[in-house]
mmCIF file of C-alpha atoms in Angstrom:
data_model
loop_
_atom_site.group_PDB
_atom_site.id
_atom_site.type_symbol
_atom_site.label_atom_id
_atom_site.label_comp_id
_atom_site.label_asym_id
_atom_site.label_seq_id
_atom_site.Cartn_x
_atom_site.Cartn_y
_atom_site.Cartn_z
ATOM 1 C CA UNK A 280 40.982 14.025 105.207
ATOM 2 C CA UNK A 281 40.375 17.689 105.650
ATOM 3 C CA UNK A 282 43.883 18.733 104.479
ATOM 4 C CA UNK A 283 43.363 16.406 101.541
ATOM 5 C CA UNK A 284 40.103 18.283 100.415
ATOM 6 C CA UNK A 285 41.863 21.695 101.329
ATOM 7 C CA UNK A 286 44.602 20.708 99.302
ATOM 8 C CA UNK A 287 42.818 19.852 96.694
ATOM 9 C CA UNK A 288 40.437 22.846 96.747
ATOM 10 C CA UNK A 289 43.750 24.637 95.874
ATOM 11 C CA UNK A 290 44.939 22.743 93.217
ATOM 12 C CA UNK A 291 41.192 23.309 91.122
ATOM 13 C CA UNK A 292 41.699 27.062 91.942
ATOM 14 C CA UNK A 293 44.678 27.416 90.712
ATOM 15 C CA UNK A 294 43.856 25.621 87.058
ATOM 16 C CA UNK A 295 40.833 27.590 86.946
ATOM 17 C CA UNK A 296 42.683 30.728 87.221
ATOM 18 C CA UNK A 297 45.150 29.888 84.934
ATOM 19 C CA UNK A 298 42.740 28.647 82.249
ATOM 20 C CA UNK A 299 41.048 31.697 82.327
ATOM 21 C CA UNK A 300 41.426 33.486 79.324
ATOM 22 C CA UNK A 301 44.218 36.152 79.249
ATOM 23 C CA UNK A 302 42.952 39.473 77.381
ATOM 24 C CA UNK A 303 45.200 42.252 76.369
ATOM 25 C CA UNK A 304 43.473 45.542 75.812
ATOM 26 C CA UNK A 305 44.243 49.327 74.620
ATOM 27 C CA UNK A 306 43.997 51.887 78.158
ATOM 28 C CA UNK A 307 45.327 55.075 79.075
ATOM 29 C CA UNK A 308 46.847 55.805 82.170
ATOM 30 C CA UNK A 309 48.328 59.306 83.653
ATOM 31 C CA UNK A 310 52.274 59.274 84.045
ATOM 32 C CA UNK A 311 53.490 62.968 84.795
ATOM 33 C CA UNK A 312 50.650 64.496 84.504
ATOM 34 C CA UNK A 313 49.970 63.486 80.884
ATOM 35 C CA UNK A 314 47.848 60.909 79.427
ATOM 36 C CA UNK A 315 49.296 58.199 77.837
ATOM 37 C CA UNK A 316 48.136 55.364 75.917
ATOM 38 C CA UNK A 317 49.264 51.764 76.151
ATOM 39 C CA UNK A 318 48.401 48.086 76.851
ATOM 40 C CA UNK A 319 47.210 46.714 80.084
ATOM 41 C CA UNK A 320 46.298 43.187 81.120
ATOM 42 C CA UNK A 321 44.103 41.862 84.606
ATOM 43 C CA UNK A 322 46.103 39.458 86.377
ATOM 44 C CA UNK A 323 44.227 37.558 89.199
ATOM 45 C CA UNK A 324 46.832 37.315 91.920
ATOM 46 C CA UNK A 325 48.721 38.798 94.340
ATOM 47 C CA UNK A 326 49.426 42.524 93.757
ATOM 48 C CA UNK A 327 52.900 43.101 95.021
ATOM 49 C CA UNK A 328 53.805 39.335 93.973
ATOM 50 C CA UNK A 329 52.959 40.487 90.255
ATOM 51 C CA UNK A 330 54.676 43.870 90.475
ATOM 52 C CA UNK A 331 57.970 42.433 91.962
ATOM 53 C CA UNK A 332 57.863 39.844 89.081
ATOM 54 C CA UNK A 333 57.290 42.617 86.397
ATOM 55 C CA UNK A 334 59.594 45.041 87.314
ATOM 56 C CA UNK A 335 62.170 41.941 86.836
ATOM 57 C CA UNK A 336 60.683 41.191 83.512
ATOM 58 C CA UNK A 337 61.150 44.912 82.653
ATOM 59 C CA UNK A 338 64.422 44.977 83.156
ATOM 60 C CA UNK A 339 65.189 42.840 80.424
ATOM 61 C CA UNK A 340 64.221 45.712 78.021
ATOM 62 C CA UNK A 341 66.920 48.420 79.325
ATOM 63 C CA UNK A 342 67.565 50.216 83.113
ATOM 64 C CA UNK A 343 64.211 50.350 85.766
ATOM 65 C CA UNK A 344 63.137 53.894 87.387
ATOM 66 C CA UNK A 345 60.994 53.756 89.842
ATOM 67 C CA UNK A 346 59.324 57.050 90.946
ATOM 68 C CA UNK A 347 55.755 57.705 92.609
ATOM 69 C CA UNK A 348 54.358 54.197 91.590
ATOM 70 C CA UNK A 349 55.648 54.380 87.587
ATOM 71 C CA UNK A 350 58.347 52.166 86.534
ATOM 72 C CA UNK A 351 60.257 53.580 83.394
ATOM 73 C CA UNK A 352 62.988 53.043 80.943
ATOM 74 C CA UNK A 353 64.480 55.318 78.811
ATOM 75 C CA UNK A 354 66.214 54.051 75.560
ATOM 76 C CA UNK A 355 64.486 50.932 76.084
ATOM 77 C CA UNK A 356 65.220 47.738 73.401
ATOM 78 C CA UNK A 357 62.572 45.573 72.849
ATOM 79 C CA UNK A 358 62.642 42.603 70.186
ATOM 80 C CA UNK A 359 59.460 43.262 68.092
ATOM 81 C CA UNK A 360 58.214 46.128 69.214
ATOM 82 C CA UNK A 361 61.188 48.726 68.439
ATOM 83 C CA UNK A 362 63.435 49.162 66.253
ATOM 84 C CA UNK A 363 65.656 51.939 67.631
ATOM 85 C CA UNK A 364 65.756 52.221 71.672
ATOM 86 C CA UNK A 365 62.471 53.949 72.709
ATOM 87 C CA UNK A 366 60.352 55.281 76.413
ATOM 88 C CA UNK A 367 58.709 52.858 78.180
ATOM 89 C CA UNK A 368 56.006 53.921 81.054
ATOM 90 C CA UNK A 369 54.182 51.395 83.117
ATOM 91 C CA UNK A 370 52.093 50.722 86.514
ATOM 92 C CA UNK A 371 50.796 47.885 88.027
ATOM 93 C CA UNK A 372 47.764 48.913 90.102
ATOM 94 C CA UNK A 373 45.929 47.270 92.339
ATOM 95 C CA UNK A 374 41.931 45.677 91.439
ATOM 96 C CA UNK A 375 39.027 43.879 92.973
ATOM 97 C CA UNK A 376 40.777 41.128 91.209
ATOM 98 C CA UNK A 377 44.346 41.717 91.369
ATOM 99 C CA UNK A 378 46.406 43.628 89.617
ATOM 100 C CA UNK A 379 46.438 45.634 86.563
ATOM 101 C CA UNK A 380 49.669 45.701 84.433
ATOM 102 C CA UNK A 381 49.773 48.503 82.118
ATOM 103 C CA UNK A 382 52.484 49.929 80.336
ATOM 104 C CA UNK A 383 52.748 52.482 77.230
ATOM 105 C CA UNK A 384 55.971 52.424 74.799
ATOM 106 C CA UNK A 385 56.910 55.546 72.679
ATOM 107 C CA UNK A 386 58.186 54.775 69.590
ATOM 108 C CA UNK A 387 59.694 58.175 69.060
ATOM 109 C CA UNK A 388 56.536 59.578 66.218
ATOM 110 C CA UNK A 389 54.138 57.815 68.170
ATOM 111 C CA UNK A 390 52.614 55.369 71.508
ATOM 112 C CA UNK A 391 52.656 51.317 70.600
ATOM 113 C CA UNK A 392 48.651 51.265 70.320
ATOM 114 C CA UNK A 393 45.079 49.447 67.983
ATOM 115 C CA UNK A 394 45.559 52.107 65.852
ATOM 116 C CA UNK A 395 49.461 52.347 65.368
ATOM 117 C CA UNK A 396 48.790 48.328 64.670
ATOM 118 C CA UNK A 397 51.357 46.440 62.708
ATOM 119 C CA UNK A 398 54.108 43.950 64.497
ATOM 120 C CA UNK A 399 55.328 46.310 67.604
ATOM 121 C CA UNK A 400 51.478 46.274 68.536
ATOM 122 C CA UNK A 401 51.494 42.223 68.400
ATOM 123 C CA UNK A 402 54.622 41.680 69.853
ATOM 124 C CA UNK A 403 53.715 44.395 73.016
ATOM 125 C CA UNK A 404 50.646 42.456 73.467
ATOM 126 C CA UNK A 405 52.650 38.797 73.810
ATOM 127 C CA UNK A 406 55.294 39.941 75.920
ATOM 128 C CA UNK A 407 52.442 40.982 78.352
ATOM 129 C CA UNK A 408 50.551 37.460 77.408
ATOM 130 C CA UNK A 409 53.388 35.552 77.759
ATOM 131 C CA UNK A 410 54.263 37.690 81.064
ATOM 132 C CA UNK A 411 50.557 36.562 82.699
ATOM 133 C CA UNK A 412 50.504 32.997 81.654
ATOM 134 C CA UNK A 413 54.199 32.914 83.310
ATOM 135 C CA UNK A 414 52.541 34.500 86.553
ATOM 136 C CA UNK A 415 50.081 32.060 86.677
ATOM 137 C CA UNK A 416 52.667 29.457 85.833
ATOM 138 C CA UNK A 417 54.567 30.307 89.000
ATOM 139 C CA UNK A 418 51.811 30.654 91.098
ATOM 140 C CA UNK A 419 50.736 27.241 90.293
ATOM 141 C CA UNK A 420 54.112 25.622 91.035
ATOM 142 C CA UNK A 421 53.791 27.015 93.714
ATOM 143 C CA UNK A 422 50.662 25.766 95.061
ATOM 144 C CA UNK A 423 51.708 22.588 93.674
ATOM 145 C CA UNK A 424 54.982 22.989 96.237
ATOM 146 C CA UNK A 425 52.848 23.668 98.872
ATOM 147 C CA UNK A 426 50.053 20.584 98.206
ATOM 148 C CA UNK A 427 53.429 18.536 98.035
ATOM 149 C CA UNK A 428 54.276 19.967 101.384
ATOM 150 C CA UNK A 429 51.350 19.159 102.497
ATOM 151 C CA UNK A 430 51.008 15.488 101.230
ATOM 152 C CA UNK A 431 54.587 14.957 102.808
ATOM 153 C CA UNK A 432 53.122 15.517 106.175
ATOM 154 C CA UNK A 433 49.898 14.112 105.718
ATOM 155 C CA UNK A 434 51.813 10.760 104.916
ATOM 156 C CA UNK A 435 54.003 10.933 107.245
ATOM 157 C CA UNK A 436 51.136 11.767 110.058
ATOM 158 C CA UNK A 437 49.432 8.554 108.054
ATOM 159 C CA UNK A 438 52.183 6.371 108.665
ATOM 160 C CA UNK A 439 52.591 7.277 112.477
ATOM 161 C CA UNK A 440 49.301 6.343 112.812
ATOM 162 C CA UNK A 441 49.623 3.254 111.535
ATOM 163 C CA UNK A 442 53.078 2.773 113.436
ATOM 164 C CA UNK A 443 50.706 3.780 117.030
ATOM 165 C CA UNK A 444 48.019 1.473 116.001
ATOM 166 C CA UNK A 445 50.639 -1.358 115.542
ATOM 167 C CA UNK A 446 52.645 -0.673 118.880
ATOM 168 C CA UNK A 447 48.935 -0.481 120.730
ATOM 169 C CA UNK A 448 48.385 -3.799 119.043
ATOM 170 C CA UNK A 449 51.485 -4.970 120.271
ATOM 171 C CA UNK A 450 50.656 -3.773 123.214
ATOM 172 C CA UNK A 451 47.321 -5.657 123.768
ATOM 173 C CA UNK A 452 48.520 -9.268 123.114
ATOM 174 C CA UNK A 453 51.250 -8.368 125.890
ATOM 175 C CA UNK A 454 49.074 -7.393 127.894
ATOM 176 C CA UNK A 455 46.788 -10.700 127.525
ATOM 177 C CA UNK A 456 50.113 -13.060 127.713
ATOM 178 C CA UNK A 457 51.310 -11.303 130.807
ATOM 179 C CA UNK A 458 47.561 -12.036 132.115
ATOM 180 C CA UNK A 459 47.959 -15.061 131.395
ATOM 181 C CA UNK A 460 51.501 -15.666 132.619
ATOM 182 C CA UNK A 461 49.823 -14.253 135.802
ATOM 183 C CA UNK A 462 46.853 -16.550 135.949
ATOM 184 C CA UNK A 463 49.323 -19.137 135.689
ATOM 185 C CA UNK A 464 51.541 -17.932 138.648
ATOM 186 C CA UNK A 465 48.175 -17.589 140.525
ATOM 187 C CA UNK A 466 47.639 -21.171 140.131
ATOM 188 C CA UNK A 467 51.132 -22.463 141.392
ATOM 189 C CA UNK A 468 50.970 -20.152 144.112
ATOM 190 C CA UNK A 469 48.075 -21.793 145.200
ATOM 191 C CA UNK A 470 49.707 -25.286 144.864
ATOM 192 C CA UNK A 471 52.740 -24.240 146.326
ATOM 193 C CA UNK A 472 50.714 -23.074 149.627
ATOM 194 C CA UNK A 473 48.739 -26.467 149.329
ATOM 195 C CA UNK A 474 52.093 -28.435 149.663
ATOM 196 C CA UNK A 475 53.379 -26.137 151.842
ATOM 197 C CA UNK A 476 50.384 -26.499 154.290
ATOM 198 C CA UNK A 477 50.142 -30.542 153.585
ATOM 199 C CA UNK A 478 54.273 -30.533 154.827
ATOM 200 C CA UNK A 479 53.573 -27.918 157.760
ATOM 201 C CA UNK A 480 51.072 -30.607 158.949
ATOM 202 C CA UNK A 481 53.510 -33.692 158.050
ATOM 203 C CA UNK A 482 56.148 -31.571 160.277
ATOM 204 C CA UNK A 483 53.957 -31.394 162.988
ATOM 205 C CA UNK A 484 53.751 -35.156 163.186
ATOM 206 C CA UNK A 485 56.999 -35.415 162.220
ATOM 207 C CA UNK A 486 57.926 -33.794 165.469
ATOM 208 C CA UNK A 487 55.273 -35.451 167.717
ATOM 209 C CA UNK A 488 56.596 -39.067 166.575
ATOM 210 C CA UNK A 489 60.407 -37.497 167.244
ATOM 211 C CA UNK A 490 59.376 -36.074 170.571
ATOM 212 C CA UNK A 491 58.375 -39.015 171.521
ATOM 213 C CA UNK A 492 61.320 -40.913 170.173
ATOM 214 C CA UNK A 493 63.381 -38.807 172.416
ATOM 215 C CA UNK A 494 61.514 -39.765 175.427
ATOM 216 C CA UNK A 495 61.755 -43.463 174.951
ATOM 217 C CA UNK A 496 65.310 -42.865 174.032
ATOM 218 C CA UNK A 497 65.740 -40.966 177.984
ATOM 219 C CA UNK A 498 63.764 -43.479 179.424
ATOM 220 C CA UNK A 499 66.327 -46.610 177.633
ATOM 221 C CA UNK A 500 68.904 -44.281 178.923
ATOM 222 C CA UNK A 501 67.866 -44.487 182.684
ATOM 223 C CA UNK A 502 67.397 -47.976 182.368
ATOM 224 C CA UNK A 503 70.883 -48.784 181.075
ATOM 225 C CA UNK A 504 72.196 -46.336 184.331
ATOM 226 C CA UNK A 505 70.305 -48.267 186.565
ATOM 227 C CA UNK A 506 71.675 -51.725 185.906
ATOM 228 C CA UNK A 507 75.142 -50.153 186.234
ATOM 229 C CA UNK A 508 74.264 -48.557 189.552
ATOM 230 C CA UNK A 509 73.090 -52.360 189.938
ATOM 231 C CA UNK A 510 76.225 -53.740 189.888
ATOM 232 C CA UNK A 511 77.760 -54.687 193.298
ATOM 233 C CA UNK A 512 75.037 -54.186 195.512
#
């Protein structure tokens, strides 16, 4: 029951991060020493997990440098937001509540930005959009994985349960019959020792009667010596 509720606690927090609203905004951040203006978005999970998954998703747009915490790509193609290979800074920083995904895309006259506007502006803003919802996509199949997991064993824990309570069952009535099969030996073991006591007394008169059979017998027998001793005299 408790893993059932915990499970389920996890399930509700993971749809009620993902329906949170995802909001792409304009924010500066400093990338060799020089401010630069781009997009950023607050994703509410893991920090590294998110920064693994968008240095992947950045390498769709051209080759990934990594130096001092700033990923960058130089000549980078991007459907909808350039038309002719362009710069592309980014960081993913750490927050109370998560991480921060930020990255700025030169154009070559000018930074992707509110006031540049237009289609690259849109299409920046959906690739990180589309980027968060996929994050939170993941991390609920995940959870989902693990609450699977989780039911696996908690059904299989169910079912040897069940499987004990059945053998202890089982158990019981053989313990009753073999009572029983006991109470019944009891009982002719007590007849037996009746019989055998009422034939230990029928022995004893048994031999009396033959004992004394076997004196009359000696006694005929000294009679029938005597008469032939008889003879002659």
């Amino acid at each position: 029951m408790k893993k059932s509720f915990i499970v389920s606690i996890l399930l509700l927090f993971s749809i009620a991060c993902f329906a949170q609203k995802i909001l792409i905004q304009e924010g500066s951040e400093v990338v060799d020493n020089i401010q630069r203006t781009g997009l950023y978005t607050i994703i509410k999970l893991d920090n590294k997990t998110v920064e693994k998954a968008w240095e992947k998703k950045l390498k769709n747009f051209g080759k990934v440098q990594s130096s001092k915490g700033v990923l960058s790509i130089t000549g980078a193609e991007i459907p909808g937001v350039t038309s002719k290979p362009g710069q592309v800074y980014s960081k993913v920083l750490k927050t109370k509540d998560g991480a921060k995904v930020w990255w700025a895309i030169d154009l070559g006259s000018s930074f992707v930005s509110t006031s540049e506007g237009g289609s690259s502006y849109r299409a920046a803003s959906q690739i990180l959009t589309d980027f968060a919802a996929e994050c939170y996509r993941d991390d609920i199949n995940k959870e989902i994985a693990d609450a699977e997991k989780a039911l696996s064993k908690t059904i299989k824990d169910h079912e040897k349960n069940i499987k004990e309570g059945e053998n202890l069952v089982s158990s019981v009535e053989k313990n009753k019959q073999e009572k029983i099969n006991l109470e019944n030996k009891l009982k002719e073991n007590a007849e037996d020792l009746k019989r055998l006591e009422k034939e230990i007394q029928q022995n004893k008169s048994d031999q009396e009667r033959s004992r004394n059979d076997v004196s009359k017998m000696k006694e005929a027998v000294e009679v029938v010596k005597n008469k032939l001793n008889q003879i002659g005299k």
